[in-house]
Amino acid sequence: MRFPKSHRLHKAEEFSSVIRFGCSARSEFLQIFAKPNDLLHSRLGLIVAGKIERLAVSRNRAKRLLREVFRARQRDLAGLDLVVRLRCRVNHSDSSRMTEEAERLMIQLQRCRG
């Protein structure tokens, strides 16, 4: 199943608004920013820089894993916009650690609702 477009952040202003809000959590691989929204669902924005993951295949794999974690937690995150930024390169052997970190940080950021 494709990720619904209505559950994605698209515009640069949407990304910067979430980042400026100031509610964030970080780990070895990720930094996640959160901001409450007035919607009944959550939205996700991903920042996976080519400077960090040089190959498109690696960037797309990281995004796919992060979207999957978001999908699994989506009900808990209703009413939040999230921007997930990859901080360092993720090897295949580290991908399970990255997904665990993403899940833990998303749980922590539920406090950003207000």
PDB file of C-alpha atoms in Angstrom:
ATOM      1  CA  MET A   1       0.000   0.000   0.000  1.00  0.00           C
ATOM      2  CA  ARG A   2       1.331   3.434  -0.927  1.00  0.00           C
ATOM      3  CA  PHE A   3       1.773   6.091   1.685  1.00  0.00           C
ATOM      4  CA  PRO A   4      -1.171   8.560   1.311  1.00  0.00           C
ATOM      5  CA  LYS A   5      -0.125  11.975  -0.025  1.00  0.00           C
ATOM      6  CA  SER A   6      -2.313  13.698   2.547  1.00  0.00           C
ATOM      7  CA  HIS A   7      -0.090  12.208   5.262  1.00  0.00           C
ATOM      8  CA  ARG A   8       3.104  13.771   3.884  1.00  0.00           C
ATOM      9  CA  LEU A   9       4.668  17.162   4.354  1.00  0.00           C
ATOM     10  CA  HIS A  10       5.459  18.638   0.934  1.00  0.00           C
ATOM     11  CA  LYS A  11       6.396  22.297   1.066  1.00  0.00           C
ATOM     12  CA  ALA A  12       9.564  23.784   2.491  1.00  0.00           C
ATOM     13  CA  GLU A  13       7.435  26.058   4.703  1.00  0.00           C
ATOM     14  CA  GLU A  14       5.715  23.017   6.249  1.00  0.00           C
ATOM     15  CA  PHE A  15       9.105  21.477   7.062  1.00  0.00           C
ATOM     16  CA  SER A  16      10.557  24.677   8.499  1.00  0.00           C
ATOM     17  CA  SER A  17       7.423  25.346  10.551  1.00  0.00           C
ATOM     18  CA  VAL A  18       7.778  21.969  12.276  1.00  0.00           C
ATOM     19  CA  ILE A  19      11.510  22.470  12.835  1.00  0.00           C
ATOM     20  CA  ARG A  20      11.044  26.022  14.192  1.00  0.00           C
ATOM     21  CA  PHE A  21       8.405  24.830  16.682  1.00  0.00           C
ATOM     22  CA  GLY A  22      11.289  23.518  18.772  1.00  0.00           C
ATOM     23  CA  CYS A  23      10.006  20.179  20.056  1.00  0.00           C
ATOM     24  CA  SER A  24      12.557  17.533  19.085  1.00  0.00           C
ATOM     25  CA  ALA A  25      14.363  14.391  20.150  1.00  0.00           C
ATOM     26  CA  ARG A  26      17.606  12.942  18.830  1.00  0.00           C
ATOM     27  CA  SER A  27      19.570   9.738  18.840  1.00  0.00           C
ATOM     28  CA  GLU A  28      22.692   8.401  17.169  1.00  0.00           C
ATOM     29  CA  PHE A  29      21.079   8.057  13.727  1.00  0.00           C
ATOM     30  CA  LEU A  30      18.089  10.408  13.796  1.00  0.00           C
ATOM     31  CA  GLN A  31      16.713  13.736  14.853  1.00  0.00           C
ATOM     32  CA  ILE A  32      12.930  14.031  14.872  1.00  0.00           C
ATOM     33  CA  PHE A  33      11.019  17.300  15.148  1.00  0.00           C
ATOM     34  CA  ALA A  34       7.322  17.448  16.064  1.00  0.00           C
ATOM     35  CA  LYS A  35       4.574  20.052  15.997  1.00  0.00           C
ATOM     36  CA  PRO A  36       0.847  19.719  16.737  1.00  0.00           C
ATOM     37  CA  ASN A  37      -1.483  20.062  13.755  1.00  0.00           C
ATOM     38  CA  ASP A  38      -5.237  20.639  13.571  1.00  0.00           C
ATOM     39  CA  LEU A  39      -5.860  17.422  11.648  1.00  0.00           C
ATOM     40  CA  LEU A  40      -7.194  14.055  12.756  1.00  0.00           C
ATOM     41  CA  HIS A  41      -4.126  12.332  11.313  1.00  0.00           C
ATOM     42  CA  SER A  42      -0.380  12.773  11.518  1.00  0.00           C
ATOM     43  CA  ARG A  43       1.900  13.842   8.680  1.00  0.00           C
ATOM     44  CA  LEU A  44       5.510  12.916   7.969  1.00  0.00           C
ATOM     45  CA  GLY A  45       8.404  14.705   6.309  1.00  0.00           C
ATOM     46  CA  LEU A  46      11.757  13.015   5.672  1.00  0.00           C
ATOM     47  CA  ILE A  47      15.183  14.592   5.251  1.00  0.00           C
ATOM     48  CA  VAL A  48      17.781  12.126   3.995  1.00  0.00           C
ATOM     49  CA  ALA A  49      20.616  14.200   2.550  1.00  0.00           C
ATOM     50  CA  GLY A  50      22.744  13.004  -0.328  1.00  0.00           C
ATOM     51  CA  LYS A  51      25.734  14.273   1.624  1.00  0.00           C
ATOM     52  CA  ILE A  52      25.069  11.585   4.250  1.00  0.00           C
ATOM     53  CA  GLU A  53      23.801   8.725   2.067  1.00  0.00           C
ATOM     54  CA  ARG A  54      25.509   9.105  -1.310  1.00  0.00           C
ATOM     55  CA  LEU A  55      23.637   6.378  -3.183  1.00  0.00           C
ATOM     56  CA  ALA A  56      19.976   6.893  -4.072  1.00  0.00           C
ATOM     57  CA  VAL A  57      19.366   3.226  -3.273  1.00  0.00           C
ATOM     58  CA  SER A  58      20.580   3.793   0.302  1.00  0.00           C
ATOM     59  CA  ARG A  59      18.571   7.010   0.718  1.00  0.00           C
ATOM     60  CA  ASN A  60      15.410   5.314  -0.538  1.00  0.00           C
ATOM     61  CA  ARG A  61      15.957   2.315   1.745  1.00  0.00           C
ATOM     62  CA  ALA A  62      16.319   4.591   4.791  1.00  0.00           C
ATOM     63  CA  LYS A  63      13.147   6.483   3.820  1.00  0.00           C
ATOM     64  CA  ARG A  64      11.230   3.242   3.301  1.00  0.00           C
ATOM     65  CA  LEU A  65      12.225   1.972   6.757  1.00  0.00           C
ATOM     66  CA  LEU A  66      11.282   5.272   8.408  1.00  0.00           C
ATOM     67  CA  ARG A  67       7.905   5.376   6.638  1.00  0.00           C
ATOM     68  CA  GLU A  68       7.187   1.852   7.876  1.00  0.00           C
ATOM     69  CA  VAL A  69       7.882   2.842  11.495  1.00  0.00           C
ATOM     70  CA  PHE A  70       5.645   5.888  11.048  1.00  0.00           C
ATOM     71  CA  ARG A  71       2.836   3.750   9.592  1.00  0.00           C
ATOM     72  CA  ALA A  72       2.980   1.394  12.573  1.00  0.00           C
ATOM     73  CA  ARG A  73       2.771   4.307  15.063  1.00  0.00           C
ATOM     74  CA  GLN A  74       0.388   6.524  13.114  1.00  0.00           C
ATOM     75  CA  ARG A  75      -2.606   6.118  15.433  1.00  0.00           C
ATOM     76  CA  ASP A  76      -0.525   7.109  18.464  1.00  0.00           C
ATOM     77  CA  LEU A  77       0.793  10.148  16.620  1.00  0.00           C
ATOM     78  CA  ALA A  78      -2.559  11.537  15.419  1.00  0.00           C
ATOM     79  CA  GLY A  79      -2.544  15.326  15.465  1.00  0.00           C
ATOM     80  CA  LEU A  80       1.231  15.688  15.034  1.00  0.00           C
ATOM     81  CA  ASP A  81       3.433  16.685  12.135  1.00  0.00           C
ATOM     82  CA  LEU A  82       6.847  15.004  12.223  1.00  0.00           C
ATOM     83  CA  VAL A  83      10.047  15.769  10.355  1.00  0.00           C
ATOM     84  CA  VAL A  84      12.658  13.009  10.555  1.00  0.00           C
ATOM     85  CA  ARG A  85      16.250  13.910   9.676  1.00  0.00           C
ATOM     86  CA  LEU A  86      18.911  11.263   9.155  1.00  0.00           C
ATOM     87  CA  ARG A  87      22.079  12.330  11.021  1.00  0.00           C
ATOM     88  CA  CYS A  88      24.567   9.732   9.806  1.00  0.00           C
ATOM     89  CA  ARG A  89      24.971   6.876   7.351  1.00  0.00           C
ATOM     90  CA  VAL A  90      23.046   3.660   8.092  1.00  0.00           C
ATOM     91  CA  ASN A  91      24.585   0.326   7.078  1.00  0.00           C
ATOM     92  CA  HIS A  92      22.390  -2.731   6.521  1.00  0.00           C
ATOM     93  CA  SER A  93      23.541  -4.081   9.881  1.00  0.00           C
ATOM     94  CA  ASP A  94      22.490  -0.815  11.605  1.00  0.00           C
ATOM     95  CA  SER A  95      19.035  -0.548  10.048  1.00  0.00           C
ATOM     96  CA  SER A  96      17.272  -2.429  12.853  1.00  0.00           C
ATOM     97  CA  ARG A  97      18.905  -0.090  15.398  1.00  0.00           C
ATOM     98  CA  MET A  98      17.757   2.923  13.386  1.00  0.00           C
ATOM     99  CA  THR A  99      14.154   1.683  13.256  1.00  0.00           C
ATOM    100  CA  GLU A 100      14.180   0.993  17.018  1.00  0.00           C
ATOM    101  CA  GLU A 101      15.498   4.512  17.621  1.00  0.00           C
ATOM    102  CA  ALA A 102      12.807   5.983  15.359  1.00  0.00           C
ATOM    103  CA  GLU A 103      10.075   4.145  17.240  1.00  0.00           C
ATOM    104  CA  ARG A 104      11.441   5.221  20.633  1.00  0.00           C
ATOM    105  CA  LEU A 105      11.782   8.861  19.581  1.00  0.00           C
ATOM    106  CA  MET A 106       8.275   8.939  18.088  1.00  0.00           C
ATOM    107  CA  ILE A 107       6.883   7.670  21.400  1.00  0.00           C
ATOM    108  CA  GLN A 108       8.832  10.383  23.258  1.00  0.00           C
ATOM    109  CA  LEU A 109       7.514  13.112  20.949  1.00  0.00           C
ATOM    110  CA  GLN A 110       3.892  12.420  21.787  1.00  0.00           C
ATOM    111  CA  ARG A 111       4.535  14.939  24.601  1.00  0.00           C
ATOM    112  CA  CYS A 112       4.670  17.719  21.993  1.00  0.00           C
ATOM    113  CA  ARG A 113       0.890  17.802  21.620  1.00  0.00           C
ATOM    114  CA  GLY A 114       0.561  20.452  24.279  1.00  0.00           C
TER     115      GLY A 114
END
